[in-house]
Amino acid sequence: MGLNLKFFDALKFLVRKPHTVRVPYEKKEVAKRYRGIHVNDWSKCIGCGNCAKICTCQAIEMVEIPTLEPKMGQTNLRPQVDYGRCSFCGQCVDVCPTGSLKLSTEYEIISSDVKDFKFIPNLNHDSGPGTGWESDTETSFLDFNRVEMPERDPAERKKDFEWVLEGFSEEEAIFEATRCLGCALCVQGCPTGMYIPEYINAIFHKNYEKSVDWMFVNNPLPEICGTVCTHRCEEACVYHNRGQAIQIRYLKGFAAGKVPDYEKVVGISKKRTGKKVALIGAGPASLSCAFYLRREGIDAVIYEAQEAPGGMLKLGIPRYRLPQSILDKEIDFIKKQGVVFKFGTRVGKDITFEKLHEEYDAVFIGTGYHIGMTMGIPGEEGKDVFDAATLLKDVSLGKEVKIGKKVLVIGGGDVAMDATRTALRLGAEVVILSYRRRYVDMPASDEEKHEAEAEGVQFLTQTLPTEIVRDKSGNIVKVKYVETEMVYEEGAKRPKPVPKMDDVKEWDIDTVIMAIGQKPDWSYLPEKWRKMLKFDKRMKNIIVNDDMMTDIEGVFAGGDVVNPRKDAISAIADGRKAALGIIKYLGIKR
Amino acid sequence: MAKIRDFDYEYFIGPQHPGATGNMSYHVWAEGDTIIKIEPNLGYLHRGFEKLTELRHWIKNFPLILRICVPEPDINEVLYAMAIEELNEIDVPERAQYIRIIVLELARLSAYLLYFGGVAGTIGLYTVPQWTIGDRDYILDLFEELTGGRVYHIYQTIGGVRRDIPEGFKERVLKTVDYLEKRLKDYDNLFFQHPIFEKRAKGIGIVDKDAALRFSVTGPNLRAAGVNYDVRKKEPYLIYDRFQFDVPDMYKDGDTYSRVMQRRYEFEESIKIIRQAAADMPEGPVNIKIRNPFEYRVKEGSVYVKLESSKGEYGFYVVSDGGVKPYRLHVRGPSFSHGLQLVRHIAKGTNIADISMILFSLDVCPPDAER
Amino acid sequence: MLKNGVLKMKNEEQIKKDIETTFGELVKVHIKRRHRIKVDAPKNMTLPILAYLKQRGFHQFTLLTCVDWIKKGMFELVYNLYSLDYNVHVLVSTHINRENESMPTAINIYEMAFDYEREIHEMFGVEFEGHPRLGEFLLEDWKGMPPMRKDFDTRAYVEEKFNVKDLTKELFTRKEQPYRGPGSNG
């Protein structure tokens, strides 16, 4: 073992190609998973800023791109990376909810200008899909699956009018609340702009009082909204881009349900200003408006034609979706604030609009769409044909409604779904839903469709009833219908259903419910006043200014008669806005 | 400070890598070329990691905490994850445990290669560092493929690892460790059996058993002093109790030579572990969903976790107050005992020419002493 | 590590019993899990416990650390000792007041405490009575509040030290200036 031998041992490496040094320079082939330069796909990026939030080195800053037009659930901010600070850890990629961000296998930026090392990533350095550090829903830090709301068994629940939902357990709610990243894009989706990240965070900390406190800032009916809201916030949620949105609605309902007495949290306003406002209709718009007026010390008197408060919440939404106990709890709290309700008082009949306008400092119109429309097909006059609005109203008010065993519901909206499911609960054995467009075109929300299907409603899409056939004693025996086909017309937003009139088919039916739309009832408004108001082209909606004031001085409006969305949360938003407008109009300092 | 009399020279070693893998300096008083007093002088690498972790969310500390140690960053990540997992009682998926073992042992191999090169460099055998750095690159290539980073991997996360292993990765790991095992023979010829090395290293910088215990020496340095202590055996963390490996115990002298040779044989044991881990690795998930990195909380409490690094026992003392950020994180680096008090003791009476080799053979890494 | 919990912990229980019988009720001993014992001791009992454990074969002074419980106004000092024979870490924890309270030094029992106490003194400002050299250790010319204390504001320090107002903003504007480094024409 002399030194010489070892010397020759080393000699064999003289001709071997070295692994590390490459002369002349060769660009290194990096591994597929290499973490190099940032790439951001702007078509996916929504500017939520979570990448900037997780960056340990604060290398990412969100900068405003003025040329970008932000859509709903997006901002015009885009991440800017400073390579003087970046540590290429890739955590920004793993937290990106949309998957727009990645680190490519490119690693060379050569420049003599230091400014080039701070830039707004786009697709410039992209090395192609499947290379670099990417994240999918599996590898992301985030959990893209929501906690599903437990529901009662469809076979059981269709027998009664009890609530179909079972409600979250505390554990489930907190587990779901953990998912909220606090990026607040959902607030854009909410008509009234609720403080969603704040109240979800409070739920996470089991501080339900604080949570409810946040909700009452701009929604006096949180538990109702937490049960039946159309949850546009969930469409704006960052998780919605690649997975399931956070259960914002039910979390709200859960937290509000955990606080039995709102008075402890919100308190009752002792303010008095001596001003008074009349509100027509006891629906969500008026309730919301009255609540915020009372908070500022303005007396609010609600005139309601029915004997019960709630408007469409009470009359339009069946009890298995919104239990009476929740309605009572929230409306009682509004009553407690000092809001006066005059039930069974129909404006125009029991008291005139002029009188209201004279006696009160301001008037708020919060009436709804209570008249159901009919199709105008042969045979629809007579018994066993209902319009959905009346049917639901009668059922809600506890009137006895008799329907047959084989029910046809016409329409594809939420009201149609409510009608089918109410029909099932009234004892119908077969419920057919006829809709003239395709399944995907139905305006009803997905969950209502699924729930109706689970309960056994048959969906017959692309069908159009043409005639209701009655026997001699006037009972319905058949409904004739035709199928439609979808025709794309140039320039049209969606295809148009065209009936195939020559092929007439039949169903065995004994009851028909039409849920094809509703319209407002303007009969309480004298012709003179109606002319002073400004309506939109289709004579449906009142046009109001930013303070929700109509063209008549001191007359405000909100809810279904104003906004095109016609849902509870928009009505609440309108009511609150109108309250602020009234406060401004009456010159009250807040 | 007591006045030192009868010295001829007073000078500094460092702070430019005085034979330690980082910047620290030693203030040396020598009589002729015999050292009579040595005083470590730290502070060149203090970056306040412990304070910085208190200001960041739990998850955000992964890219930060591993920067404590350059040659072997993975131990920091794994320890930090282990601490969180112990406090929150998380069961880490099996597959992730096996991947962690492979990562840790590969990191140990790469740290040892750097160590061999460093020790050889201090006595002028410059071919060795060139070879070891070259061979270390094969391991770095594996890391690049697995984690996306070459040196700082940022691969661990709470409850596992961030990505599954790529296709064909196990085969390439086995190929690389086969190659490294073959290369050990070349290193034997070139370095470990080199007469110069044997002459220079034997009997130098002796840390005998008593001194080792007195100065809290751990790791290979302690084993080279004849105390068979290995955290992987004594307190098996992760799943080390499932693997067959030995702790070499043929060197008991505690001198520089023993310390180097101890590591040379442990190198083979690490290869054994990697082979077993690659063979036994089950299928399955590699991490758990932490759901929301900004609201991730760790249960209130304190925990001391430790593992066997290439330098010795590496530990984290983590305190959580139940919040989104660590309340306190103390890093117990082995170099804090090896590089300060122990060096004060053993450097006395040694030659100036030997001090670099002694320091490097102890594997003193100032970053983990200063944090 | 739940699975360790069900294993027999003979050594741990032995040490717990011994410490409890030797030092009485003022000392609380918890077995946290296998290989880990936490001892909560009053200040005057701490060093006797260390001495006792040293004599019992706890040779390794693994670490000394300090936790700043600012809300309680206390520093928690944690001495971590390890014994090869028992294979157990004993974490002896004691609380002292944040202000105006010192701790006797442990260097007469464990030599290794020397540098740890210097570090704790520098980073937290804890005085160790009888320590011969509690001077500068890691920091240089540090005059202000010890930096590891919870009320030390890192951002304010950086802003003052490097004369920047809003840190993030300043860094970005600074980089807007032309770069005059190597390879630049400016």
Coordinates of N, CA and C in Angstrom, one line a residue, chain B residues 225-292:
Chain B
A225 N -15.5 8.9 21.0 CA -14.9 8.8 22.3 C -15.2 7.5 23.0
G226 N -15.9 6.7 22.4 CA -16.2 5.4 23.0 C -17.5 5.3 23.7
V227 N -18.4 6.3 23.5 CA -19.7 6.2 24.2 C -20.7 5.9 23.0
N228 N -21.4 4.8 23.2 CA -22.2 4.4 22.1 C -23.6 5.0 22.3
Y229 N -23.7 6.2 21.7 CA -25.0 6.9 21.9 C -25.4 7.5 20.6
D230 N -26.6 7.1 20.2 CA -27.1 7.6 18.9 C -28.6 7.8 19.1
V231 N -29.1 9.0 18.9 CA -30.5 9.3 19.1 C -31.4 8.4 18.3
R232 N -30.9 8.0 17.1 CA -31.8 7.1 16.3 C -32.0 5.8 17.0
K233 N -31.1 5.4 17.8 CA -31.2 4.1 18.5 C -31.9 4.3 19.9
K234 N -31.4 5.4 20.6 CA -31.8 5.6 22.0 C -33.3 6.1 22.1
E235 N -33.6 7.0 21.2 CA -35.0 7.5 21.2 C -35.5 7.6 19.8
P236 N -35.8 6.5 19.2 CA -36.1 6.5 17.8 C -37.2 7.4 17.4
Y237 N -36.8 8.5 16.7 CA -37.8 9.5 16.2 C -38.3 9.0 14.8
L238 N -39.3 9.6 14.3 CA -39.9 9.2 13.0 C -40.1 7.7 13.1
I239 N -39.5 6.9 12.2 CA -39.7 5.5 12.2 C -38.3 4.8 12.2
Y240 N -37.3 5.4 12.9 CA -36.0 4.8 12.8 C -35.9 3.4 13.5
D241 N -36.9 3.1 14.4 CA -36.9 1.8 15.0 C -37.2 0.6 14.0
R242 N -37.6 1.0 12.8 CA -37.9 -0.1 11.9 C -36.8 -0.5 11.0
F243 N -35.6 0.1 11.1 CA -34.5 -0.2 10.2 C -33.4 -0.9 11.0
Q244 N -32.8 -1.8 10.2 CA -31.6 -2.5 10.7 C -30.4 -1.7 10.4
F245 N -29.7 -1.2 11.4 CA -28.4 -0.5 11.1 C -27.6 -0.5 12.4
D246 N -26.3 -0.5 12.2 CA -25.4 -0.5 13.4 C -24.9 0.9 13.7
V247 N -24.4 1.1 14.9 CA -23.7 2.3 15.2 C -22.2 1.8 15.4
P248 N -21.4 2.2 14.5 CA -20.0 1.7 14.5 C -19.3 2.1 15.9
D249 N -18.6 1.1 16.4 CA -18.0 1.4 17.7 C -16.6 0.9 17.8
M250 N -15.9 0.9 16.6 CA -14.5 0.4 16.7 C -13.5 1.5 17.0
Y251 N -14.0 2.8 17.0 CA -13.0 3.8 17.4 C -13.4 4.4 18.8
K252 N -12.4 4.4 19.6 CA -12.7 4.8 21.0 C -11.8 5.9 21.5
D253 N -10.8 6.3 20.7 CA -9.7 7.1 21.2 C -10.2 8.6 21.4
G254 N -11.2 9.0 20.6 CA -11.6 10.4 20.8 C -10.7 11.4 20.1
D255 N -9.7 10.9 19.3 CA -8.9 11.9 18.6 C -9.5 12.2 17.3
T256 N -8.8 13.1 16.6 CA -9.3 13.5 15.3 C -9.5 12.4 14.3
Y257 N -8.5 11.5 14.3 CA -8.6 10.3 13.5 C -9.9 9.5 13.7
S258 N -10.2 9.3 15.0 CA -11.4 8.5 15.3 C -12.6 9.2 14.9
R259 N -12.6 10.5 15.0 CA -13.9 11.2 14.7 C -14.1 11.1 13.2
V260 N -13.0 11.2 12.4 CA -13.2 11.1 10.9 C -13.6 9.7 10.5
M261 N -12.9 8.7 11.1 CA -13.2 7.3 10.7 C -14.6 6.9 11.2
Q262 N -15.0 7.4 12.3 CA -16.3 7.1 12.8 C -17.4 7.5 11.8
R263 N -17.2 8.7 11.2 CA -18.1 9.2 10.2 C -18.0 8.4 9.0
R264 N -16.8 8.0 8.6 CA -16.7 7.2 7.4 C -17.5 5.9 7.5
Y265 N -17.5 5.3 8.7 CA -18.3 4.0 8.8 C -19.8 4.3 8.9
E266 N -20.1 5.4 9.6 CA -21.5 5.7 9.6 C -22.1 6.0 8.3
F267 N -21.2 6.5 7.4 CA -21.7 6.8 6.0 C -22.3 5.5 5.4
E268 N -21.6 4.4 5.7 CA -22.1 3.1 5.1 C -23.5 2.8 5.8
E269 N -23.6 3.1 7.1 CA -24.9 2.7 7.7 C -26.0 3.5 7.2
S270 N -25.7 4.8 6.9 CA -26.8 5.6 6.3 C -27.3 5.1 4.9
I271 N -26.3 4.6 4.2 CA -26.7 4.0 2.9 C -27.6 2.8 3.1
K272 N -27.3 2.0 4.2 CA -28.1 0.8 4.5 C -29.6 1.3 4.8
I273 N -29.7 2.4 5.6 CA -31.0 2.8 6.0 C -31.8 3.3 4.7
I274 N -31.1 4.0 3.8 CA -31.7 4.5 2.6 C -32.3 3.3 1.8
R275 N -31.5 2.3 1.7 CA -31.9 1.1 0.9 C -33.1 0.5 1.5
Q276 N -33.1 0.4 2.8 CA -34.3 -0.3 3.5 C -35.5 0.6 3.3
A277 N -35.3 1.9 3.5 CA -36.5 2.8 3.4 C -37.1 2.8 2.0
A278 N -36.2 2.8 1.0 CA -36.7 2.7 -0.4 C -37.4 1.4 -0.7
A279 N -36.9 0.3 -0.1 CA -37.6 -0.9 -0.3 C -38.9 -1.1 0.4
D280 N -39.0 -0.5 1.6 CA -40.2 -0.8 2.4 C -41.3 0.3 2.2
M281 N -41.0 1.3 1.4 CA -41.9 2.5 1.4 C -43.3 2.1 0.9
P282 N -44.3 2.3 1.8 CA -45.7 2.0 1.4 C -46.3 3.0 0.5
E283 N -47.4 2.7 -0.2 CA -48.1 3.7 -0.9 C -49.0 4.5 0.0
G284 N -49.5 5.6 -0.5 CA -50.5 6.3 0.4 C -50.2 7.8 0.3
P285 N -51.0 8.5 1.1 CA -50.8 10.0 1.0 C -49.5 10.4 1.7
V286 N -49.1 11.6 1.3 CA -47.8 12.1 1.9 C -47.9 13.3 2.8
N287 N -49.1 13.8 2.9 CA -49.3 14.9 3.9 C -50.8 15.0 4.3
I288 N -51.0 15.9 5.2 CA -52.4 16.1 5.6 C -52.7 17.5 5.2
K289 N -54.0 17.8 5.0 CA -54.4 19.1 4.7 C -54.4 20.0 5.9
I290 N -53.6 21.1 5.9 CA -53.7 22.0 7.0 C -54.9 23.0 6.9
R291 N -55.5 23.0 5.7 CA -56.7 23.8 5.4 C -56.5 25.2 5.3
N292 N -56.0 25.9 6.4 CA -55.8 27.3 6.2 C -54.5 27.7 6.9

